[in-house]
PDB file of C-alpha atoms in Angstrom:
ATOM      1  CA  MET A   1     -32.593  25.114   8.906  1.00 58.00           C
ATOM      2  CA  LEU A   2     -33.863  24.562   5.351  1.00 61.00           C
ATOM      3  CA  ALA A   3     -30.977  26.643   4.011  1.00 65.00           C
ATOM      4  CA  THR A   4     -28.596  24.162   5.667  1.00 67.00           C
ATOM      5  CA  ALA A   5     -30.415  20.960   4.776  1.00 78.00           C
ATOM      6  CA  LEU A   6     -31.334  21.586   1.135  1.00 84.00           C
ATOM      7  CA  PRO A   7     -27.776  21.982  -0.253  1.00 82.00           C
ATOM      8  CA  LEU A   8     -26.695  18.793   1.549  1.00 83.00           C
ATOM      9  CA  LEU A   9     -29.765  16.972   0.237  1.00 88.00           C
ATOM     10  CA  VAL A  10     -28.761  18.001  -3.279  1.00 87.00           C
ATOM     11  CA  ALA A  11     -25.125  17.067  -2.584  1.00 85.00           C
ATOM     12  CA  GLY A  12     -26.180  13.586  -1.489  1.00 85.00           C
ATOM     13  CA  PHE A  13     -28.295  13.125  -4.603  1.00 89.00           C
ATOM     14  CA  VAL A  14     -25.545  14.375  -6.929  1.00 84.00           C
ATOM     15  CA  SER A  15     -22.798  12.354  -5.237  1.00 81.00           C
ATOM     16  CA  TRP A  16     -24.848   9.173  -5.575  1.00 82.00           C
ATOM     17  CA  TRP A  17     -25.446   9.666  -9.268  1.00 81.00           C
ATOM     18  CA  ALA A  18     -21.852  10.765  -9.857  1.00 76.00           C
ATOM     19  CA  THR A  19     -20.502   7.510  -8.426  1.00 75.00           C
ATOM     20  CA  GLY A  20     -23.414   5.198  -9.222  1.00 74.00           C
ATOM     21  CA  ILE A  21     -23.732   5.105 -13.023  1.00 70.00           C
ATOM     22  CA  ASP A  22     -22.042   1.700 -13.172  1.00 67.00           C
ATOM     23  CA  ASP A  23     -24.297   0.405 -10.385  1.00 73.00           C
ATOM     24  CA  VAL A  24     -27.384   1.535 -12.322  1.00 74.00           C
ATOM     25  CA  LEU A  25     -26.267  -0.310 -15.437  1.00 68.00           C
ATOM     26  CA  ALA A  26     -25.455  -3.496 -13.519  1.00 68.00           C
ATOM     27  CA  LEU A  27     -28.774  -3.345 -11.671  1.00 73.00           C
ATOM     28  CA  GLY A  28     -30.669  -2.837 -14.917  1.00 70.00           C
ATOM     29  CA  LEU A  29     -29.018  -5.905 -16.433  1.00 66.00           C
ATOM     30  CA  VAL A  30     -30.060  -8.021 -13.455  1.00 68.00           C
ATOM     31  CA  LEU A  31     -33.636  -6.742 -13.290  1.00 70.00           C
ATOM     32  CA  LYS A  32     -34.296  -7.108 -17.008  1.00 64.00           C
ATOM     33  CA  GLY A  33     -36.536 -10.076 -17.734  1.00 65.00           C
ATOM     34  CA  GLN A  34     -36.788 -11.256 -14.123  1.00 69.00           C
ATOM     35  CA  PRO A  35     -40.107 -12.083 -12.406  1.00 76.00           C
ATOM     36  CA  ALA A  36     -41.513  -9.562  -9.934  1.00 76.00           C
ATOM     37  CA  PRO A  37     -40.503 -11.428  -6.713  1.00 80.00           C
ATOM     38  CA  LEU A  38     -36.874 -11.583  -7.803  1.00 80.00           C
ATOM     39  CA  ARG A  39     -36.874  -7.949  -8.930  1.00 79.00           C
ATOM     40  CA  ARG A  40     -38.149  -6.893  -5.511  1.00 84.00           C
ATOM     41  CA  ALA A  41     -35.528  -9.019  -3.749  1.00 87.00           C
ATOM     42  CA  VAL A  42     -32.700  -7.557  -5.825  1.00 84.00           C
ATOM     43  CA  ILE A  43     -33.922  -3.994  -5.205  1.00 87.00           C
ATOM     44  CA  VAL A  44     -34.210  -4.555  -1.438  1.00 89.00           C
ATOM     45  CA  GLY A  45     -30.698  -6.001  -1.349  1.00 89.00           C
ATOM     46  CA  ASN A  46     -29.365  -3.070  -3.349  1.00 88.00           C
ATOM     47  CA  VAL A  47     -30.969  -0.485  -1.046  1.00 90.00           C
ATOM     48  CA  LEU A  48     -29.558  -2.306   1.997  1.00 91.00           C
ATOM     49  CA  GLY A  49     -26.122  -2.101   0.393  1.00 87.00           C
ATOM     50  CA  VAL A  50     -26.440   1.675   0.056  1.00 89.00           C
ATOM     51  CA  ILE A  51     -27.487   1.993   3.716  1.00 90.00           C
ATOM     52  CA  VAL A  52     -24.560  -0.166   4.867  1.00 88.00           C
ATOM     53  CA  ILE A  53     -22.029   1.999   3.005  1.00 86.00           C
ATOM     54  CA  LEU A  54     -23.600   5.193   4.389  1.00 88.00           C
ATOM     55  CA  LEU A  55     -23.477   3.762   7.910  1.00 88.00           C
ATOM     56  CA  LEU A  56     -19.855   2.756   7.437  1.00 85.00           C
ATOM     57  CA  ALA A  57     -18.866   6.229   6.240  1.00 84.00           C
ATOM     58  CA  SER A  58     -20.756   7.876   9.120  1.00 84.00           C
ATOM     59  CA  LEU A  59     -19.217   5.543  11.711  1.00 83.00           C
ATOM     60  CA  ILE A  60     -15.711   6.175  10.414  1.00 81.00           C
ATOM     61  CA  VAL A  61     -16.184   9.940  10.657  1.00 76.00           C
ATOM     62  CA  ALA A  62     -17.858   9.634  14.077  1.00 76.00           C
ATOM     63  CA  GLY A  63     -14.995   7.459  15.305  1.00 73.00           C
ATOM     64  CA  VAL A  64     -12.442  10.052  14.270  1.00 64.00           C
ATOM     65  CA  LEU A  65     -14.400  12.788  16.060  1.00 57.00           C
ATOM     66  CA  THR A  66     -14.758  10.670  19.210  1.00 59.00           C
ATOM     67  CA  PHE A  67     -11.214   9.435  19.612  1.00 59.00           C
ATOM     68  CA  ALA A  68      -9.281  12.224  17.899  1.00 54.00           C
ATOM     69  CA  PRO A  69     -11.580  15.272  17.686  1.00 52.00           C
ATOM     70  CA  SER A  70      -8.781  17.677  16.820  1.00 55.00           C
ATOM     71  CA  VAL A  71      -7.563  15.626  13.868  1.00 54.00           C
ATOM     72  CA  LEU A  72     -10.026  17.072  11.355  1.00 52.00           C
ATOM     73  CA  ASP A  73      -9.011  20.620  12.278  1.00 56.00           C
ATOM     74  CA  THR A  74      -5.281  19.935  11.918  1.00 60.00           C
ATOM     75  CA  PRO A  75      -3.970  22.151   9.097  1.00 62.00           C
ATOM     76  CA  ILE A  76      -1.698  20.730   6.428  1.00 61.00           C
ATOM     77  CA  LEU A  77      -0.137  23.362   4.192  1.00 63.00           C
ATOM     78  CA  GLY A  78      -2.606  25.789   5.745  1.00 66.00           C
ATOM     79  CA  ILE A  79      -5.666  23.709   4.803  1.00 65.00           C
ATOM     80  CA  PRO A  80      -7.702  21.883   7.510  1.00 62.00           C
ATOM     81  CA  LEU A  81      -7.565  18.106   7.202  1.00 56.00           C
ATOM     82  CA  GLN A  82     -11.345  17.854   6.811  1.00 58.00           C
ATOM     83  CA  ARG A  83     -11.129  19.997   3.687  1.00 64.00           C
ATOM     84  CA  LEU A  84      -8.249  17.934   2.339  1.00 66.00           C
ATOM     85  CA  ALA A  85     -10.711  15.029   2.333  1.00 61.00           C
ATOM     86  CA  GLY A  86     -11.946  16.640  -0.885  1.00 66.00           C
ATOM     87  CA  LEU A  87      -8.788  15.377  -2.573  1.00 72.00           C
ATOM     88  CA  LEU A  88     -10.196  11.843  -2.372  1.00 64.00           C
ATOM     89  CA  PRO A  89     -13.170  12.461  -4.710  1.00 64.00           C
ATOM     90  CA  ILE A  90     -10.897  14.477  -6.997  1.00 76.00           C
ATOM     91  CA  LEU A  91      -8.512  11.520  -7.278  1.00 76.00           C
ATOM     92  CA  ILE A  92     -11.407   9.109  -7.823  1.00 66.00           C
ATOM     93  CA  GLY A  93     -12.801  11.279 -10.633  1.00 72.00           C
ATOM     94  CA  ALA A  94      -9.390  11.804 -12.224  1.00 82.00           C
ATOM     95  CA  ARG A  95      -8.717   8.061 -12.156  1.00 75.00           C
ATOM     96  CA  ALA A  96     -12.099   7.377 -13.780  1.00 72.00           C
ATOM     97  CA  LEU A  97     -11.370   9.878 -16.568  1.00 81.00           C
ATOM     98  CA  TYR A  98      -7.934   8.334 -17.084  1.00 82.00           C
ATOM     99  CA  MET A  99      -9.424   4.847 -17.436  1.00 78.00           C
ATOM    100  CA  ILE A 100     -12.079   6.125 -19.861  1.00 76.00           C
ATOM    101  CA  VAL A 101      -9.416   7.780 -22.029  1.00 80.00           C
ATOM    102  CA  ARG A 102      -7.400   4.546 -22.034  1.00 80.00           C
ATOM    103  CA  GLY A 103     -10.495   2.574 -22.951  1.00 72.00           C
ATOM    104  CA  GLU A 104     -10.388   0.461 -19.806  1.00 58.00           C
ATOM    105  CA  ASP A 105     -13.550  -0.740 -18.102  1.00 53.00           C
ATOM    106  CA  ASN A 106     -13.639  -2.042 -14.557  1.00 51.00           C
ATOM    107  CA  ASP A 107     -17.362  -2.754 -14.500  1.00 49.00           C
ATOM    108  CA  ASP A 108     -18.550  -6.318 -14.218  1.00 47.00           C
ATOM    109  CA  ASP A 109     -21.410  -6.722 -16.661  1.00 47.00           C
ATOM    110  CA  ASP A 110     -21.377 -10.527 -16.473  1.00 48.00           C
ATOM    111  CA  ILE A 111     -23.969 -10.727 -13.723  1.00 48.00           C
ATOM    112  CA  PRO A 112     -24.665 -14.328 -12.699  1.00 49.00           C
ATOM    113  CA  PRO A 113     -28.132 -15.650 -13.549  1.00 51.00           C
ATOM    114  CA  ILE A 114     -30.829 -15.587 -10.865  1.00 47.00           C
ATOM    115  CA  SER A 115     -32.851 -18.693 -10.091  1.00 50.00           C
ATOM    116  CA  ALA A 116     -36.578 -18.085  -9.637  1.00 51.00           C
ATOM    117  CA  ARG A 117     -36.493 -20.442  -6.628  1.00 56.00           C
ATOM    118  CA  ARG A 118     -33.890 -18.489  -4.728  1.00 57.00           C
ATOM    119  CA  VAL A 119     -35.293 -15.100  -3.790  1.00 72.00           C
ATOM    120  CA  ALA A 120     -32.936 -14.788  -0.825  1.00 76.00           C
ATOM    121  CA  TRP A 121     -29.960 -15.307  -3.120  1.00 74.00           C
ATOM    122  CA  ALA A 122     -31.386 -12.662  -5.435  1.00 74.00           C
ATOM    123  CA  GLY A 123     -31.438 -10.232  -2.512  1.00 78.00           C
ATOM    124  CA  ALA A 124     -27.826 -11.074  -1.748  1.00 78.00           C
ATOM    125  CA  LEU A 125     -26.959 -10.429  -5.389  1.00 72.00           C
ATOM    126  CA  GLY A 126     -28.609  -7.018  -5.233  1.00 77.00           C
ATOM    127  CA  PHE A 127     -26.589  -6.296  -2.101  1.00 81.00           C
ATOM    128  CA  GLN A 128     -23.293  -7.317  -3.666  1.00 73.00           C
ATOM    129  CA  ILE A 129     -23.925  -5.360  -6.882  1.00 68.00           C
ATOM    130  CA  TYR A 130     -23.610  -2.185  -4.833  1.00 75.00           C
ATOM    131  CA  VAL A 131     -21.275  -3.111  -1.973  1.00 73.00           C
ATOM    132  CA  LEU A 132     -18.602  -4.833  -4.073  1.00 66.00           C
ATOM    133  CA  ASN A 133     -18.455  -1.812  -6.369  1.00 64.00           C
ATOM    134  CA  SER A 134     -18.746   0.912  -3.729  1.00 69.00           C
ATOM    135  CA  THR A 135     -15.148   1.992  -3.094  1.00 68.00           C
ATOM    136  CA  ASP A 136     -15.651   5.269  -4.930  1.00 70.00           C
ATOM    137  CA  ASP A 137     -18.994   5.817  -3.197  1.00 79.00           C
ATOM    138  CA  LEU A 138     -17.432   5.346   0.243  1.00 79.00           C
ATOM    139  CA  VAL A 139     -14.589   7.733  -0.548  1.00 76.00           C
ATOM    140  CA  VAL A 140     -16.945  10.476  -1.734  1.00 79.00           C
ATOM    141  CA  HIS A 141     -19.226  10.018   1.294  1.00 81.00           C
ATOM    142  CA  LEU A 142     -16.237  10.284   3.640  1.00 80.00           C
ATOM    143  CA  GLY A 143     -15.025  13.435   1.927  1.00 76.00           C
ATOM    144  CA  ILE A 144     -18.365  15.212   2.370  1.00 80.00           C
ATOM    145  CA  LEU A 145     -19.420  13.821   5.768  1.00 81.00           C
ATOM    146  CA  ALA A 146     -16.072  14.806   7.283  1.00 77.00           C
ATOM    147  CA  THR A 147     -16.929  18.460   6.692  1.00 74.00           C
ATOM    148  CA  VAL A 148     -20.383  18.343   8.331  1.00 70.00           C
ATOM    149  CA  ALA A 149     -19.784  15.714  11.018  1.00 61.00           C
ATOM    150  CA  SER A 150     -20.789  18.072  13.843  1.00 62.00           C
ATOM    151  CA  ALA A 151     -24.149  18.942  12.248  1.00 72.00           C
ATOM    152  CA  PRO A 152     -26.685  16.075  12.615  1.00 79.00           C
ATOM    153  CA  LEU A 153     -29.264  17.817  10.421  1.00 83.00           C
ATOM    154  CA  ALA A 154     -26.744  18.166   7.607  1.00 81.00           C
ATOM    155  CA  ILE A 155     -25.827  14.481   7.895  1.00 84.00           C
ATOM    156  CA  MET A 156     -29.491  13.460   7.785  1.00 88.00           C
ATOM    157  CA  ALA A 157     -30.054  15.680   4.753  1.00 89.00           C
ATOM    158  CA  TYR A 158     -27.068  14.129   2.977  1.00 88.00           C
ATOM    159  CA  TRP A 159     -28.358  10.643   3.777  1.00 89.00           C
ATOM    160  CA  GLY A 160     -31.750  11.630   2.395  1.00 92.00           C
ATOM    161  CA  GLY A 161     -30.202  12.877  -0.833  1.00 90.00           C
ATOM    162  CA  VAL A 162     -28.244   9.654  -1.311  1.00 90.00           C
ATOM    163  CA  LEU A 163     -31.319   7.503  -0.695  1.00 92.00           C
ATOM    164  CA  ILE A 164     -33.372   9.594  -3.130  1.00 92.00           C
ATOM    165  CA  GLY A 165     -30.578   9.077  -5.656  1.00 89.00           C
ATOM    166  CA  GLU A 166     -30.771   5.327  -5.053  1.00 88.00           C
ATOM    167  CA  LEU A 167     -34.553   5.221  -5.486  1.00 89.00           C
ATOM    168  CA  THR A 168     -34.494   7.264  -8.691  1.00 89.00           C
ATOM    169  CA  SER A 169     -31.691   5.084 -10.031  1.00 85.00           C
ATOM    170  CA  ILE A 170     -33.886   2.020  -9.609  1.00 83.00           C
ATOM    171  CA  LEU A 171     -36.505   3.668 -11.799  1.00 81.00           C
ATOM    172  CA  ALA A 172     -33.846   4.610 -14.361  1.00 78.00           C
ATOM    173  CA  SER A 173     -31.908   1.330 -14.430  1.00 75.00           C
ATOM    174  CA  HIS A 174     -33.909  -0.363 -17.194  1.00 64.00           C
ATOM    175  CA  TRP A 175     -33.820   2.714 -19.411  1.00 69.00           C
ATOM    176  CA  LEU A 176     -30.056   3.094 -19.057  1.00 59.00           C
ATOM    177  CA  ALA A 177     -29.299  -0.598 -19.510  1.00 52.00           C
ATOM    178  CA  GLU A 178     -31.197  -0.686 -22.798  1.00 55.00           C
ATOM    179  CA  ARG A 179     -29.215   2.273 -24.153  1.00 59.00           C
ATOM    180  CA  MET A 180     -25.657   1.093 -23.700  1.00 50.00           C
ATOM    181  CA  GLN A 181     -24.393   3.510 -26.342  1.00 53.00           C
ATOM    182  CA  THR A 182     -24.878   6.348 -23.823  1.00 56.00           C
ATOM    183  CA  ARG A 183     -22.678   4.644 -21.267  1.00 60.00           C
ATOM    184  CA  ARG A 184     -19.354   6.281 -22.098  1.00 69.00           C
ATOM    185  CA  LEU A 185     -20.818   9.786 -22.029  1.00 70.00           C
ATOM    186  CA  LEU A 186     -22.517   9.082 -18.695  1.00 63.00           C
ATOM    187  CA  GLU A 187     -19.250   7.834 -17.201  1.00 69.00           C
ATOM    188  CA  ILE A 188     -17.391  10.959 -18.360  1.00 77.00           C
ATOM    189  CA  ILE A 189     -20.061  13.249 -16.891  1.00 73.00           C
ATOM    190  CA  ALA A 190     -20.038  11.285 -13.633  1.00 66.00           C
ATOM    191  CA  ALA A 191     -16.243  11.532 -13.308  1.00 73.00           C
ATOM    192  CA  VAL A 192     -16.335  15.297 -13.876  1.00 80.00           C
ATOM    193  CA  VAL A 193     -19.089  15.712 -11.277  1.00 72.00           C
ATOM    194  CA  VAL A 194     -17.072  13.738  -8.702  1.00 69.00           C
ATOM    195  CA  ILE A 195     -14.092  16.032  -9.299  1.00 80.00           C
ATOM    196  CA  ILE A 196     -16.318  19.103  -8.852  1.00 79.00           C
ATOM    197  CA  VAL A 197     -17.707  17.695  -5.583  1.00 70.00           C
ATOM    198  CA  GLY A 198     -14.152  17.152  -4.353  1.00 72.00           C
ATOM    199  CA  MET A 199     -13.212  20.729  -5.239  1.00 81.00           C
ATOM    200  CA  LEU A 200     -16.230  22.056  -3.313  1.00 75.00           C
ATOM    201  CA  VAL A 201     -15.147  20.043  -0.268  1.00 69.00           C
ATOM    202  CA  LEU A 202     -11.591  21.329  -0.648  1.00 74.00           C
ATOM    203  CA  LEU A 203     -12.866  24.912  -0.751  1.00 77.00           C
ATOM    204  CA  GLY A 204     -14.877  24.363   2.429  1.00 69.00           C
ATOM    205  CA  LEU A 205     -18.342  24.874   0.928  1.00 66.00           C
ATOM    206  CA  PHE A 206     -19.981  21.976   2.772  1.00 55.00           C
ATOM    207  CA  GLU A 207     -18.202  22.942   5.978  1.00 54.00           C
ATOM    208  CA  GLN A 208     -19.883  26.355   5.806  1.00 51.00           C
ATOM    209  CA  LEU A 209     -23.270  24.713   5.256  1.00 48.00           C
ATOM    210  CA  GLY A 210     -22.789  22.465   8.238  1.00 51.00           C
TER     211      GLY A 210
END
């Protein structure tokens, strides 16, 4: 049981950090200099955003299994469709590397100011920081969850890894935001890790664990 859960826990943690560097930087910019009530509201909103995206990915995979259970096992060029889901993270990582090489930046660092009298709005801001920038996160989650959809323990372990990644990122957000010169290197490492995760899915590693 532990042998099944631990690798998926690690995969969840790694996949979060691989796709969440930009979220960490944005969150750090928002938290910096804000009073404690607003910081807590932003963090709660951000965590809720992570849970919503995880739920969405899980529901999509569960829906496919419910209404078309044989779809994931359908081979294309001799490779099961659930393994081909690994192509999605690979494409996401390759696109990120391409944009880094071209010097493009799709992150929104101009975070709107937070009023001390609007804690609820601060929570909504924390939510949108993650959700509005979560396309790559959703794609990676789908790619991995599709390979372990029939193993509830593996799914729970993956969820746990992602949530641990989110919690540790909150602790790291200030440190990263104050060292913007490390940003490009972090983005390159993250893109490479996403590609590696996609290759592991394509090779069926997570399917074997599930």
